[in-house]
Coordinates of C-alpha atoms in Angstrom, one line a residue:
M49 CA -0.2 0.1 0.2
T50 CA 2.6 2.3 0.5
G51 CA 4.4 1.9 -2.6
H52 CA 1.1 2.5 -4.3
H53 CA 0.7 5.6 -2.1
D54 CA 4.1 6.8 -2.9
R55 CA 3.5 6.2 -6.8
V56 CA 0.6 8.3 -6.8
T57 CA 2.1 11.0 -4.7
A58 CA 5.2 11.2 -7.3
A59 CA 2.7 11.1 -10.4
V60 CA 1.2 14.3 -8.6
E61 CA 4.2 16.0 -8.1
A62 CA 5.1 15.3 -11.5
A63 CA 2.0 16.4 -12.7
Y64 CA 2.1 19.6 -10.4
R65 CA 5.6 20.5 -12.6
D66 CA 4.7 19.6 -15.8
E67 CA 0.9 20.9 -15.7
W68 CA 1.0 23.8 -13.4
G69 CA 1.7 26.9 -15.7
Q70 CA -0.7 25.5 -18.5
L71 CA -3.4 25.3 -16.1
V72 CA -3.2 28.5 -14.8
A73 CA -2.8 29.8 -18.2
T74 CA -6.0 28.2 -19.5
L75 CA -7.6 29.2 -16.3
I76 CA -6.7 33.1 -16.7
G77 CA -7.6 32.9 -20.3
L78 CA -11.0 31.7 -19.5
T79 CA -12.1 33.6 -16.2
G80 CA -9.6 36.6 -16.6
D81 CA -9.1 36.0 -12.6
W82 CA -5.7 35.3 -12.0
D83 CA -6.6 34.7 -8.1
L84 CA -9.4 32.6 -8.9
A85 CA -7.4 30.5 -11.5
E86 CA -4.5 30.0 -9.2
D87 CA -7.1 28.9 -6.3
C88 CA -8.8 26.3 -8.8
A89 CA -5.7 25.0 -9.9
Q90 CA -4.3 24.4 -6.1
E91 CA -7.9 22.8 -5.3
A92 CA -7.5 20.7 -8.4
F93 CA -3.9 19.2 -7.1
A94 CA -5.7 18.8 -3.8
A95 CA -8.5 16.5 -5.4
A96 CA -5.7 14.5 -7.3
L97 CA -4.1 14.0 -4.4
A98 CA -7.4 12.6 -2.7
T99 CA -8.8 10.7 -5.7
W100 CA -5.9 9.2 -7.9
P101 CA -4.9 6.5 -4.8
R102 CA -8.6 5.4 -5.0
D103 CA -9.3 5.6 -8.8
G104 CA -5.7 5.3 -10.1
V105 CA -3.8 7.9 -12.3
P106 CA -5.5 8.9 -15.1
R107 CA -3.9 8.4 -18.8
R108 CA -3.6 12.1 -19.6
P109 CA -3.3 13.9 -15.7
G110 CA -3.6 17.4 -17.6
A111 CA -6.7 17.1 -19.1
W112 CA -8.0 15.6 -15.7
L113 CA -6.2 18.3 -13.7
T114 CA -8.0 21.0 -16.3
T115 CA -11.2 19.4 -16.1
T116 CA -11.3 19.5 -12.3
A117 CA -10.4 23.2 -11.9
R118 CA -12.7 24.0 -14.7
H119 CA -15.6 22.4 -12.4
R120 CA -13.9 24.4 -9.6
A121 CA -14.1 27.8 -11.3
T122 CA -17.6 26.7 -12.5
D123 CA -19.2 26.5 -9.0
R124 CA -17.2 29.1 -7.6
L125 CA -18.5 31.6 -10.2
R126 CA -22.2 30.4 -9.8
R127 CA -22.0 30.8 -6.1
D128 CA -20.7 34.4 -6.7
A129 CA -22.4 35.3 -9.6
T130 CA -23.8 38.9 -8.8
G131 CA -22.4 41.1 -11.3
A132 CA -22.6 41.3 -15.0
A133 CA -18.3 40.5 -15.3
K134 CA -18.8 37.1 -13.0
L135 CA -22.0 36.8 -15.5
R136 CA -19.6 36.6 -18.4
Q137 CA -17.1 34.5 -16.9
L138 CA -19.7 31.9 -16.1
A139 CA -20.8 31.9 -19.3
V140 CA -17.8 31.3 -20.9
L141 CA -16.7 28.4 -18.7
E142 CA -20.6 26.8 -19.0
R143 CA -20.9 27.5 -23.1
D144 CA -17.9 24.2 -23.3
P145 CA -18.0 22.5 -20.1
A146 CA -15.8 19.7 -21.7
A147 CA -12.4 20.1 -20.9
P148 CA -10.1 20.6 -24.1
P149 CA -7.2 18.5 -24.2
V150 CA -3.5 20.6 -22.5
E151 CA -1.8 19.9 -25.4
E152 CA -4.6 21.6 -28.0
I153 CA -4.2 25.3 -26.2
P154 CA -0.5 25.7 -27.4
D155 CA -0.7 29.8 -26.8
D156 CA -2.5 30.2 -23.2
R157 CA 1.1 29.5 -21.4
L158 CA 2.6 32.1 -23.8
R159 CA 0.2 34.6 -23.4
L160 CA 0.9 33.8 -19.6
I161 CA 4.5 34.5 -19.9
F162 CA 4.2 37.7 -22.0
T163 CA 1.9 39.1 -19.4
C164 CA 3.9 38.2 -16.6
C165 CA 6.7 40.0 -18.0
H166 CA 5.0 43.2 -18.9
P167 CA 7.1 46.2 -19.5
A168 CA 4.6 48.0 -17.2
L169 CA 5.2 45.9 -14.2
R170 CA 8.0 46.4 -12.1
F171 CA 11.0 44.1 -12.6
D172 CA 11.0 42.5 -9.3
A173 CA 7.2 42.0 -9.5
R174 CA 7.8 40.3 -13.0
V175 CA 10.3 37.7 -11.4
A176 CA 7.8 36.8 -8.7
L177 CA 4.7 36.7 -10.8
T178 CA 6.5 34.4 -13.6
L179 CA 7.8 31.9 -10.4
R180 CA 4.0 31.6 -9.0
T181 CA 2.2 31.2 -11.7
L182 CA 4.3 29.7 -14.3
A183 CA 6.5 27.8 -12.2
G184 CA 4.1 27.0 -9.5
L185 CA 6.4 28.0 -6.3
T186 CA 4.3 29.2 -3.4
T187 CA 4.6 32.6 -2.0
A188 CA 7.0 31.5 0.8
E189 CA 9.3 29.3 -1.5
I190 CA 9.7 32.9 -3.7
A191 CA 9.9 34.7 -0.5
R192 CA 12.5 32.4 0.7
A193 CA 14.5 32.4 -2.3
F194 CA 14.7 36.0 -2.5
L195 CA 15.1 36.2 1.4
T196 CA 12.5 38.8 1.5
A197 CA 9.6 38.4 4.2
E198 CA 6.6 36.3 3.1
A199 CA 4.0 39.0 3.7
T200 CA 6.3 41.3 1.6
M201 CA 6.6 39.3 -1.4
A202 CA 2.8 38.3 -0.9
Q203 CA 2.2 42.1 -1.4
R204 CA 4.3 42.2 -4.2
L205 CA 2.1 39.6 -6.2
V206 CA -0.9 41.2 -5.2
R207 CA 0.2 44.6 -6.4
A208 CA 1.2 43.3 -9.5
K209 CA -1.9 41.3 -10.3
R210 CA -3.7 44.4 -9.2
K211 CA -1.7 46.6 -11.9
I212 CA -2.4 44.2 -14.6
A213 CA -6.4 44.9 -14.0
E214 CA -5.9 48.5 -13.5
A215 CA -3.3 49.1 -16.7
G216 CA -5.7 46.8 -18.3
I217 CA -2.6 44.9 -19.7
P218 CA -3.8 42.7 -22.5
Y219 CA -3.8 38.8 -22.2
R220 CA -2.1 38.1 -25.4
V221 CA 1.1 37.2 -27.2
P222 CA 2.1 40.8 -28.8
P223 CA 1.9 41.5 -32.5
A224 CA 4.9 40.8 -34.6
E225 CA 5.9 44.4 -34.5
A226 CA 6.6 44.5 -30.8
L227 CA 7.8 40.6 -30.4
P228 CA 12.0 41.5 -30.2
H229 CA 11.0 44.2 -27.3
R230 CA 9.0 42.2 -25.4
L231 CA 10.5 38.6 -26.0
A232 CA 13.9 40.4 -24.8
A233 CA 11.7 41.2 -21.3
V234 CA 11.1 37.9 -20.9
L235 CA 14.3 36.5 -21.4
A236 CA 15.7 38.8 -19.2
V237 CA 13.3 37.5 -16.6
L238 CA 14.2 34.0 -17.2
Y239 CA 18.1 35.1 -17.2
L240 CA 17.7 36.8 -13.8
I241 CA 16.0 33.5 -12.1
F242 CA 18.8 31.3 -13.2
N243 CA 21.4 33.7 -12.1
E244 CA 19.9 34.4 -9.0
G245 CA 19.9 30.4 -8.4
Y246 CA 23.4 29.7 -10.2
D247 CA 25.2 32.2 -7.7
E248 CA 27.8 30.1 -5.7
E249 CA 26.7 31.2 -1.8
R250 CA 22.8 30.7 -2.4
L251 CA 20.7 28.7 -0.4
D252 CA 19.2 25.5 -1.7
A253 CA 15.7 27.3 -2.0
R254 CA 17.7 29.7 -4.2
R255 CA 19.6 27.1 -6.1
A256 CA 16.3 25.4 -7.0
L257 CA 15.5 28.4 -9.4
T258 CA 18.1 27.5 -11.8
A259 CA 16.3 24.2 -12.7
E260 CA 13.1 26.5 -12.9
A261 CA 14.7 29.1 -15.3
I262 CA 15.9 26.3 -17.7
R263 CA 12.5 24.5 -17.6
L264 CA 10.7 27.8 -18.6
A265 CA 13.3 28.2 -21.2
R266 CA 12.6 25.0 -22.6
V267 CA 8.6 25.8 -22.7
L268 CA 9.4 29.1 -24.2
C269 CA 11.7 27.3 -26.9
R270 CA 8.9 24.7 -27.8
L271 CA 6.0 27.5 -27.6
L272 CA 8.5 29.8 -30.2
P273 CA 10.2 27.1 -32.0
A274 CA 11.0 30.3 -35.0
E275 CA 13.0 32.6 -32.6
P276 CA 16.5 31.4 -32.0
E277 CA 17.5 34.1 -29.2
P278 CA 15.2 31.7 -26.5
A279 CA 17.1 28.6 -27.7
G280 CA 20.4 31.1 -27.2
L281 CA 19.2 31.4 -23.8
L282 CA 18.7 27.8 -23.2
A283 CA 22.1 26.6 -24.4
L284 CA 23.7 29.4 -22.3
M285 CA 21.9 28.4 -19.0
L286 CA 22.6 24.3 -19.8
L287 CA 26.6 25.2 -20.4
H288 CA 26.6 27.2 -17.4
E289 CA 24.9 24.7 -15.2
A290 CA 27.4 22.1 -16.5
R291 CA 30.1 23.5 -14.8
R292 CA 28.2 24.0 -11.6
A293 CA 29.8 21.2 -9.4
T294 CA 33.1 22.9 -9.9
R295 CA 32.6 26.4 -9.5
T296 CA 33.5 26.3 -5.7
A297 CA 35.8 23.9 -3.4
D298 CA 35.5 24.1 0.3
G299 CA 33.9 27.7 0.4
V300 CA 36.5 29.1 -2.5
L301 CA 35.7 30.7 -6.1
V302 CA 37.4 28.1 -8.3
P303 CA 38.1 30.2 -11.6
L304 CA 37.2 28.3 -14.7
E305 CA 41.0 27.4 -15.7
R306 CA 41.4 25.5 -12.5
Q307 CA 38.1 23.8 -12.8
D308 CA 38.3 19.9 -13.0
R309 CA 36.8 19.2 -16.8
S310 CA 36.3 15.8 -16.0
A311 CA 33.7 16.7 -13.5
W312 CA 31.6 18.9 -16.1
D313 CA 28.2 17.5 -17.1
A314 CA 29.1 16.3 -20.5
A315 CA 25.5 15.5 -21.5
L316 CA 24.5 19.5 -20.7
I317 CA 27.7 20.1 -22.7
A318 CA 26.2 18.1 -25.6
E319 CA 22.9 19.5 -25.2
G320 CA 23.3 22.9 -25.1
V321 CA 25.7 22.8 -28.1
A322 CA 23.4 20.9 -30.1
V323 CA 20.4 23.7 -29.1
L324 CA 23.0 26.9 -30.2
D325 CA 24.1 25.0 -33.7
G326 CA 20.2 25.0 -33.9
A327 CA 19.7 28.5 -33.1
L328 CA 22.6 29.9 -35.1
A329 CA 21.2 27.9 -38.0
S330 CA 18.5 30.8 -38.3
R331 CA 21.2 33.0 -38.8
R332 CA 20.2 36.1 -36.4
A333 CA 22.4 36.2 -34.1
G334 CA 21.3 37.8 -30.7
P335 CA 23.4 38.5 -27.6
Y336 CA 22.3 35.3 -25.6
Q337 CA 23.2 33.4 -28.9
V338 CA 26.6 34.9 -28.9
Q339 CA 27.1 34.4 -25.2
A340 CA 26.5 30.9 -25.3
A341 CA 28.9 30.8 -28.5
I342 CA 31.3 32.0 -26.1
A343 CA 30.4 29.3 -23.1
A344 CA 30.3 26.7 -25.6
C345 CA 33.7 27.6 -26.5
H346 CA 35.1 27.3 -23.0
A347 CA 33.1 23.8 -22.5
T348 CA 34.4 22.1 -25.5
A349 CA 38.1 23.1 -24.9
P350 CA 39.7 19.6 -23.5
E351 CA 42.0 21.8 -21.3
A352 CA 42.3 25.5 -20.5
A353 CA 45.7 25.7 -22.5
S354 CA 43.7 24.7 -25.4
T355 CA 41.1 27.5 -25.3
D356 CA 40.3 29.2 -28.3
W357 CA 41.0 32.9 -27.1
P358 CA 41.3 34.5 -30.5
Q359 CA 37.9 33.3 -31.3
I360 CA 36.1 34.3 -27.5
A361 CA 37.5 37.8 -27.8
A362 CA 35.9 37.9 -31.9
L363 CA 32.8 36.8 -30.2
Y364 CA 32.6 39.5 -27.3
G365 CA 33.6 42.2 -30.1
T366 CA 30.0 40.9 -31.7
L367 CA 28.3 41.1 -28.1
A368 CA 29.5 44.7 -27.3
R369 CA 28.1 45.8 -31.1
L370 CA 24.5 43.8 -30.4
A371 CA 24.3 44.5 -26.8
P372 CA 27.1 46.9 -25.0
S373 CA 28.0 47.4 -21.9
P374 CA 30.8 48.0 -19.7
V375 CA 30.7 44.6 -18.1
V376 CA 30.9 43.0 -21.7
A377 CA 33.7 45.3 -22.3
L378 CA 35.6 44.1 -19.6
N379 CA 35.1 40.4 -20.6
R380 CA 36.6 41.5 -23.7
A381 CA 39.5 42.9 -22.2
V382 CA 39.9 39.9 -20.5
A383 CA 39.6 37.6 -23.8
V384 CA 41.9 40.0 -25.7
A385 CA 44.9 39.9 -23.3
M386 CA 44.7 35.7 -23.5
A387 CA 44.3 36.2 -27.3
D388 CA 47.0 39.2 -28.5
G389 CA 49.2 39.8 -25.1
I390 CA 48.4 40.7 -21.4
P391 CA 49.8 44.3 -22.3
A392 CA 46.6 44.8 -25.0
G393 CA 44.2 43.3 -22.5
L394 CA 45.7 45.9 -19.8
A395 CA 45.5 48.8 -21.9
L396 CA 41.5 48.3 -22.4
V397 CA 41.2 47.7 -18.7
D398 CA 43.0 50.9 -17.7
E399 CA 40.5 52.8 -19.9
L400 CA 37.6 51.2 -18.4
A401 CA 38.9 52.3 -15.0
A402 CA 39.7 55.5 -16.5
A403 CA 36.0 56.0 -17.7
G404 CA 34.4 55.2 -14.3
T405 CA 31.6 53.3 -15.3
L406 CA 33.0 50.3 -13.7
T407 CA 33.6 52.2 -10.1
G408 CA 32.7 50.0 -7.3
Y409 CA 32.5 46.6 -9.1
H410 CA 34.9 44.2 -7.8
L411 CA 35.9 42.3 -11.0
L412 CA 37.1 45.0 -12.4
P413 CA 40.4 45.3 -9.9
A414 CA 39.8 41.6 -9.7
T415 CA 40.6 41.2 -13.4
R416 CA 43.1 44.3 -13.4
A417 CA 45.3 42.8 -10.3
D418 CA 44.8 38.9 -12.1
L419 CA 46.5 40.4 -15.5
L420 CA 49.0 42.8 -13.4
R421 CA 50.3 39.2 -11.9
R422 CA 50.4 37.2 -15.1
A423 CA 52.6 40.3 -16.3
G424 CA 55.0 40.0 -13.3
R425 CA 53.9 43.2 -11.9
T426 CA 53.7 42.3 -8.1
D427 CA 53.1 45.3 -6.3
E428 CA 50.5 46.9 -8.4
A429 CA 48.8 43.4 -8.5
R430 CA 48.9 43.4 -4.7
R431 CA 47.1 46.6 -4.5
A432 CA 44.5 45.7 -6.7
Y433 CA 43.8 42.7 -5.0
R434 CA 43.3 44.4 -1.9
E435 CA 41.1 46.7 -3.9
A436 CA 38.7 43.9 -5.6
L437 CA 38.9 42.1 -1.6
A438 CA 37.1 45.2 0.0
L439 CA 34.4 45.1 -2.6
A440 CA 33.5 41.6 -3.2
P441 CA 30.3 40.8 -2.0
T442 CA 30.2 37.0 -1.7
E443 CA 32.3 35.0 0.7
P444 CA 33.3 32.7 -1.9
E445 CA 34.6 35.4 -3.9
R446 CA 36.6 36.9 -1.0
R447 CA 38.3 33.6 -0.2
Y448 CA 39.5 33.0 -3.8
L449 CA 40.9 37.3 -3.5
A450 CA 42.8 36.4 -0.3
A451 CA 44.3 33.3 -1.7
R452 CA 45.7 34.9 -4.9
L453 CA 46.7 37.6 -2.7
A454 CA 48.8 35.2 -0.3
E455 CA 50.1 33.4 -3.6
L456 CA 52.0 36.8 -4.5
P457 CA 55.9 36.7 -3.7
D458 CA 57.1 39.4 -1.5
S459 CA 58.2 42.3 -2.8
A460 CA 62.2 42.5 -4.0
P461 CA 64.0 44.4 -1.0

């Protein structure tokens, strides 16, 4: 009996992961009521836990859950049908009581993704709303992941939903002329979610965010197969995730050149490269595809010494044209240093320092320190390491910089 119960529980958990976003998206599309959609979706999963052990797991869990949630929504609206809007919602639900199969409604999640990430919403609200409605994380889980009080996160979600209603934000996929700009906003939300979980000092609750970001990127790729940038982002995430286990050792950050490549996830690297190749075949390069191509250069090099630095420097040049930023310029300086010599890279780093656009950013003095160390300019490297150490935001980075500082030879008398 215990084994049967465990199998059913696992089936419900799998359905929650696979179907939550689609279920909520469908109910919002039918009713226009975000809270009602989430409540009825939650009730449908509670009903699954209560009935599947007795009746068995349905052949199509998604369709069963949609039917159940739709009936719950109909019952709630019938009970509360006091206004014209409620009556219209009820009419929509009752017009076709048979729930359509989940796979026959391919656009609902797409509408939900673009609505959650609408530029009229604050960025932190977009992130929270995406995790709640698409990924199915509870308010408490999202609050823990972002080190925020649950009440604060709940208010953030309430305000976001109110903004959608009051501003009349449409529940739709944007028209073709607006798609590039709106898609970029969606991808930015997914990449932030990934990076929040990828940080080397995160709690387990935050690390789960990387899996959710990758899962949502896969969904987006399936829903927008003709768009190469979602595939570029997915490839970038997979290639980064492949190295996760080697990024720290004993609480100290391990730079890429010192990571144990035999411990990298070869399957994730192969998938990332394949996804990237498919995206690049469109010949419509975008920032995420270029970043993924850079990650692929690192991930496919058998050893650090065989890294194709000229190619990486060229790719950073392309990225600087597509998405210029001081951080991209700093990364390009490192690649130029490795490809064309330390003095060439140091000159670019010094230009960035003089411009002042990266003041207070710990990786500027950290990069300069590393290049000065390689150039044998020990005293200057020591000063730069100390500056970086004072600015470093995480303990693994501080330990790494302290270790590099300690490795420097004593100054000549």
